[in-house]
CSV table of C-alpha atoms in Angstrom, one decimal:
chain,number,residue,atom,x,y,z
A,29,UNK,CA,0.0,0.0,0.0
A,30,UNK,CA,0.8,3.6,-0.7
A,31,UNK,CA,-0.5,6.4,1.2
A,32,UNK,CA,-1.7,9.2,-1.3
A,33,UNK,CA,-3.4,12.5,-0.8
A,34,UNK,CA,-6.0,13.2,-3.1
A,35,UNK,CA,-7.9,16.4,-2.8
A,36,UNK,CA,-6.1,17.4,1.0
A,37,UNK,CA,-8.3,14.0,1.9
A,38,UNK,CA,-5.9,10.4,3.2
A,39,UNK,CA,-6.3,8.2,0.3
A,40,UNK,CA,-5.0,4.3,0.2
A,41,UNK,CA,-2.7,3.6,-3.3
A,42,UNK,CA,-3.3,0.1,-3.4
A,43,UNK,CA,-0.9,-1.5,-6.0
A,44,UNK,CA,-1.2,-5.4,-7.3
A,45,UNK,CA,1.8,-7.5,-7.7
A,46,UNK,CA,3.2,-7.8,-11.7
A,47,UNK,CA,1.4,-10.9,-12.7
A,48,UNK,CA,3.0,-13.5,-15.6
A,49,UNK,CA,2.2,-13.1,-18.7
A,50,UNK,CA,-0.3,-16.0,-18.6
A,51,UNK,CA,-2.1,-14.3,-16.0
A,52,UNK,CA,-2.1,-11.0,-16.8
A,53,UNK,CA,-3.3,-11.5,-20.1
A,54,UNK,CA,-6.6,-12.3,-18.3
A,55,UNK,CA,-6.2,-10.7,-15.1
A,56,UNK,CA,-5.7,-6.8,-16.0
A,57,UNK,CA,-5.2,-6.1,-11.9
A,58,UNK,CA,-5.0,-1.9,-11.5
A,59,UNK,CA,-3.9,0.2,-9.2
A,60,UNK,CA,-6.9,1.1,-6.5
A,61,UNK,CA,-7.4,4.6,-5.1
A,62,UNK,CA,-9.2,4.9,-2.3
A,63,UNK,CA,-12.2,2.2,-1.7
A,64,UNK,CA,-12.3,-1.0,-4.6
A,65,UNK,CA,-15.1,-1.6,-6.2
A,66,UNK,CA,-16.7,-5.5,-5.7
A,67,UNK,CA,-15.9,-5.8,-9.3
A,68,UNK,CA,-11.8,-5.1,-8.3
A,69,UNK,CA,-12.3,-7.3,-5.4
A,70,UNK,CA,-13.8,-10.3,-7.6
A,71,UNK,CA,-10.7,-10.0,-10.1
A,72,UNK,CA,-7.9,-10.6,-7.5
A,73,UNK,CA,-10.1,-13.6,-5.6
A,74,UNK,CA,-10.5,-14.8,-9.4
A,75,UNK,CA,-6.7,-14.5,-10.3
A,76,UNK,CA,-5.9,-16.0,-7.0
A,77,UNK,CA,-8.2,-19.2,-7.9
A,78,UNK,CA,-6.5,-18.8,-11.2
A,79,UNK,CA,-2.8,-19.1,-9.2
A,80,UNK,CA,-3.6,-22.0,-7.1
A,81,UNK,CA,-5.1,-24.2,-10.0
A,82,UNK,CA,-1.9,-23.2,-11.8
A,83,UNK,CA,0.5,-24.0,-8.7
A,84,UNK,CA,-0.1,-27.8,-9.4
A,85,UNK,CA,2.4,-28.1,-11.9
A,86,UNK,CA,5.9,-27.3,-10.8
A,87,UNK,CA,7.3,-25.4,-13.7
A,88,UNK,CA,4.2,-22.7,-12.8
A,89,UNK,CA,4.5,-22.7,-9.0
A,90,UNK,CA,5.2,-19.2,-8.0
A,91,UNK,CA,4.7,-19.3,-4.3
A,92,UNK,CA,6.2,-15.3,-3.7
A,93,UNK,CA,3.2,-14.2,-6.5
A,94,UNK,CA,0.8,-16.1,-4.6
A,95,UNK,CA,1.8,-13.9,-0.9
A,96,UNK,CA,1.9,-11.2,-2.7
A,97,UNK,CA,-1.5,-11.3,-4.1
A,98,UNK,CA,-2.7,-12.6,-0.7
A,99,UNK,CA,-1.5,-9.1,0.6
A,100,UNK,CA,-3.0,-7.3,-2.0
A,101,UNK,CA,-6.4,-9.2,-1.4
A,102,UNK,CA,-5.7,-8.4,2.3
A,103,UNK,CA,-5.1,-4.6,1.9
A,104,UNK,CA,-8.0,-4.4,-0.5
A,105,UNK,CA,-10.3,-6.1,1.8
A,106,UNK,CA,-8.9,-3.8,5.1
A,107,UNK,CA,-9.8,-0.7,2.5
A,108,UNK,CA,-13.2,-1.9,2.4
A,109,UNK,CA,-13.5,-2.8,6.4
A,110,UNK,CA,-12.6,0.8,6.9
A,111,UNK,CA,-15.2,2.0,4.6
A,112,UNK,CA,-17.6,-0.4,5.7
A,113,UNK,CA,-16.9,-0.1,9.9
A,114,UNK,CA,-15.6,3.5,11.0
A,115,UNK,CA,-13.1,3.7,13.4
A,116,UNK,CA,-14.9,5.8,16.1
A,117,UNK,CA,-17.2,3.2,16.5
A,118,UNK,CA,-16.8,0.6,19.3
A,119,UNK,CA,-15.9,-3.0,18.1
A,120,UNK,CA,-18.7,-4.2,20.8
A,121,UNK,CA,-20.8,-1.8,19.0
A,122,UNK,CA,-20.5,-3.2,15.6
A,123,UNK,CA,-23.0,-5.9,14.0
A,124,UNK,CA,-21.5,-8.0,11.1
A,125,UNK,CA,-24.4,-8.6,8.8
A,126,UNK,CA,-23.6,-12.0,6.4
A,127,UNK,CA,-24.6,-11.9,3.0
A,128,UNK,CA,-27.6,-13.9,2.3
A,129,UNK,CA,-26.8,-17.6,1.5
A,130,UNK,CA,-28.4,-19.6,-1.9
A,131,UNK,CA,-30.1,-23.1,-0.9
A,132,UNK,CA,-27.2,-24.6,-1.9
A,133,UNK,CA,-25.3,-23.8,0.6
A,134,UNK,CA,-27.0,-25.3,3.4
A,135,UNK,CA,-26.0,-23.1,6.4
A,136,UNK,CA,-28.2,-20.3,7.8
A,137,UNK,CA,-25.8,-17.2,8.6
A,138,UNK,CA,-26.7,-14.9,11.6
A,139,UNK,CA,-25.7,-11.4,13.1
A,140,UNK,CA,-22.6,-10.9,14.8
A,141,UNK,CA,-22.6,-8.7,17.2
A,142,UNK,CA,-19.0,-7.7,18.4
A,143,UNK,CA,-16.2,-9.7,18.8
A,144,UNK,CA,-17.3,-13.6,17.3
A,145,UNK,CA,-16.8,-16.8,18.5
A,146,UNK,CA,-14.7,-19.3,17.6
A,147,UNK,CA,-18.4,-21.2,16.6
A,148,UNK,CA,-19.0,-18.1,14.7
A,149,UNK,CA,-16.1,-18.0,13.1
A,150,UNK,CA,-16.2,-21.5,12.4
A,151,UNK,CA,-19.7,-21.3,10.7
A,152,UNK,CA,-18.4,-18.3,8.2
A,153,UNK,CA,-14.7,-20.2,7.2
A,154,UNK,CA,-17.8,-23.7,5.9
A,155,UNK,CA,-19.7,-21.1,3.9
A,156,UNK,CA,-16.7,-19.6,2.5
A,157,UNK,CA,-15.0,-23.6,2.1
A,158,UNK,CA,-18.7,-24.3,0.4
A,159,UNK,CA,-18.5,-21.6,-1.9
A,160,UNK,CA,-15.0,-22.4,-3.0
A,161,UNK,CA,-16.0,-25.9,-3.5
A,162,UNK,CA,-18.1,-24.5,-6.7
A,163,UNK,CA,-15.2,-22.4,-8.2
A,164,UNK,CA,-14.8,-24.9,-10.9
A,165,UNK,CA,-19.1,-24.9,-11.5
A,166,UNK,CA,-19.6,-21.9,-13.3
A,167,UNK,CA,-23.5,-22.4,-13.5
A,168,UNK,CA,-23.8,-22.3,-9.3
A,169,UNK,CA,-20.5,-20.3,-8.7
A,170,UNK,CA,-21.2,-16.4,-7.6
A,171,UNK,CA,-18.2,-14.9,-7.3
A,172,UNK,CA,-19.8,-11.6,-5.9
A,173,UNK,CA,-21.2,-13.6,-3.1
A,174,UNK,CA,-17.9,-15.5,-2.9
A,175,UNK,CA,-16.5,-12.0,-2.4
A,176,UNK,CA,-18.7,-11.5,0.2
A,177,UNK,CA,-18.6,-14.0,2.6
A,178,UNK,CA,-14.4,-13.8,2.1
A,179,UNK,CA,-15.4,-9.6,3.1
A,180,UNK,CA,-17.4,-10.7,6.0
A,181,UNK,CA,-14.9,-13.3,7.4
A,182,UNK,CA,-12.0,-10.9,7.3
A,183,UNK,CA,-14.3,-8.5,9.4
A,184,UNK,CA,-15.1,-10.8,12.1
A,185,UNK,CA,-11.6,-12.1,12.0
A,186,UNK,CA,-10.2,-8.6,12.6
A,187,UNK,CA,-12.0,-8.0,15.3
A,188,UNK,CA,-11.1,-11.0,17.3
């Protein structure tokens, strides 16, 4: 990350790693001012999936790309805590709201309220396992939703 100022306001520069060739060809990761959009967000969970199908075969394996687009994913999802939870509220104070699960995923997500659980936390990382479990099913695979339950598991996590 790179702090910026943009118009006397504290902007976030958030810059991706240089992806190979075979990657960036489909993964056209930009630099992020300020908050990403969920469209930004999908494109670094997809080029991550994209990494760790690819890692299977030796010659590909590029395990310093694959921390360094976990940190981007991880500063991008921090920029959109921050937008999402203000800091001068109380952590107590906050109430995690999941997305809204499809039938196919057969859990029934609840409001967090403060700090989680280790049960609550539990119950996200299965509906975020279950999603990924679809990756490779594009007909039931949402990747906005995926997205989403990544955001909301990285909120209560950073709470803890």
């Amino acid at each position: 990350m790179t702090p910026s100022t943009n118009n006397g306001d504290s902007t976030i520069l958030l810059v991706p790693p240089q992806l190979p060739p075979f990657l960036a060809s489909i993964f056209d990761l930009k630099p992020i001012l300020g908050s990403p959009s969920p469209r930004e967000v999908n494109l670094v969970h997809s080029a991550i999936r994209a990494l760790n199908n690819v890692s299977q075969t030796p010659e590909l394996r590029d395990t310093e790309l694959s921390v360094e687009l976990s940190q981007h994913l991880f500063d991008i999802q921090m920029a959109w805590h921050r937008q999402k939870h203000p800091v001068n509220v109380l952590p107590n104070e906050v109430v995690y709201d999941p997305p809204t699960l499809p039938g196919y995923i057969p859990l029934e997500p609840k409001s967090i309220t403060g700090p989680p659980s280790s049960q609550e936390i539990a119950f996200v990382h299965t509906a975020l396992r279950i999603s990924q479990s679809f990756a490779n099913v594009p007909s039931i695979f949402d990747p906005d939703l995926h997205a989403e339950i990544s955001q909301h598991l990285f909120d209560i996590q950073l709470v803890m």
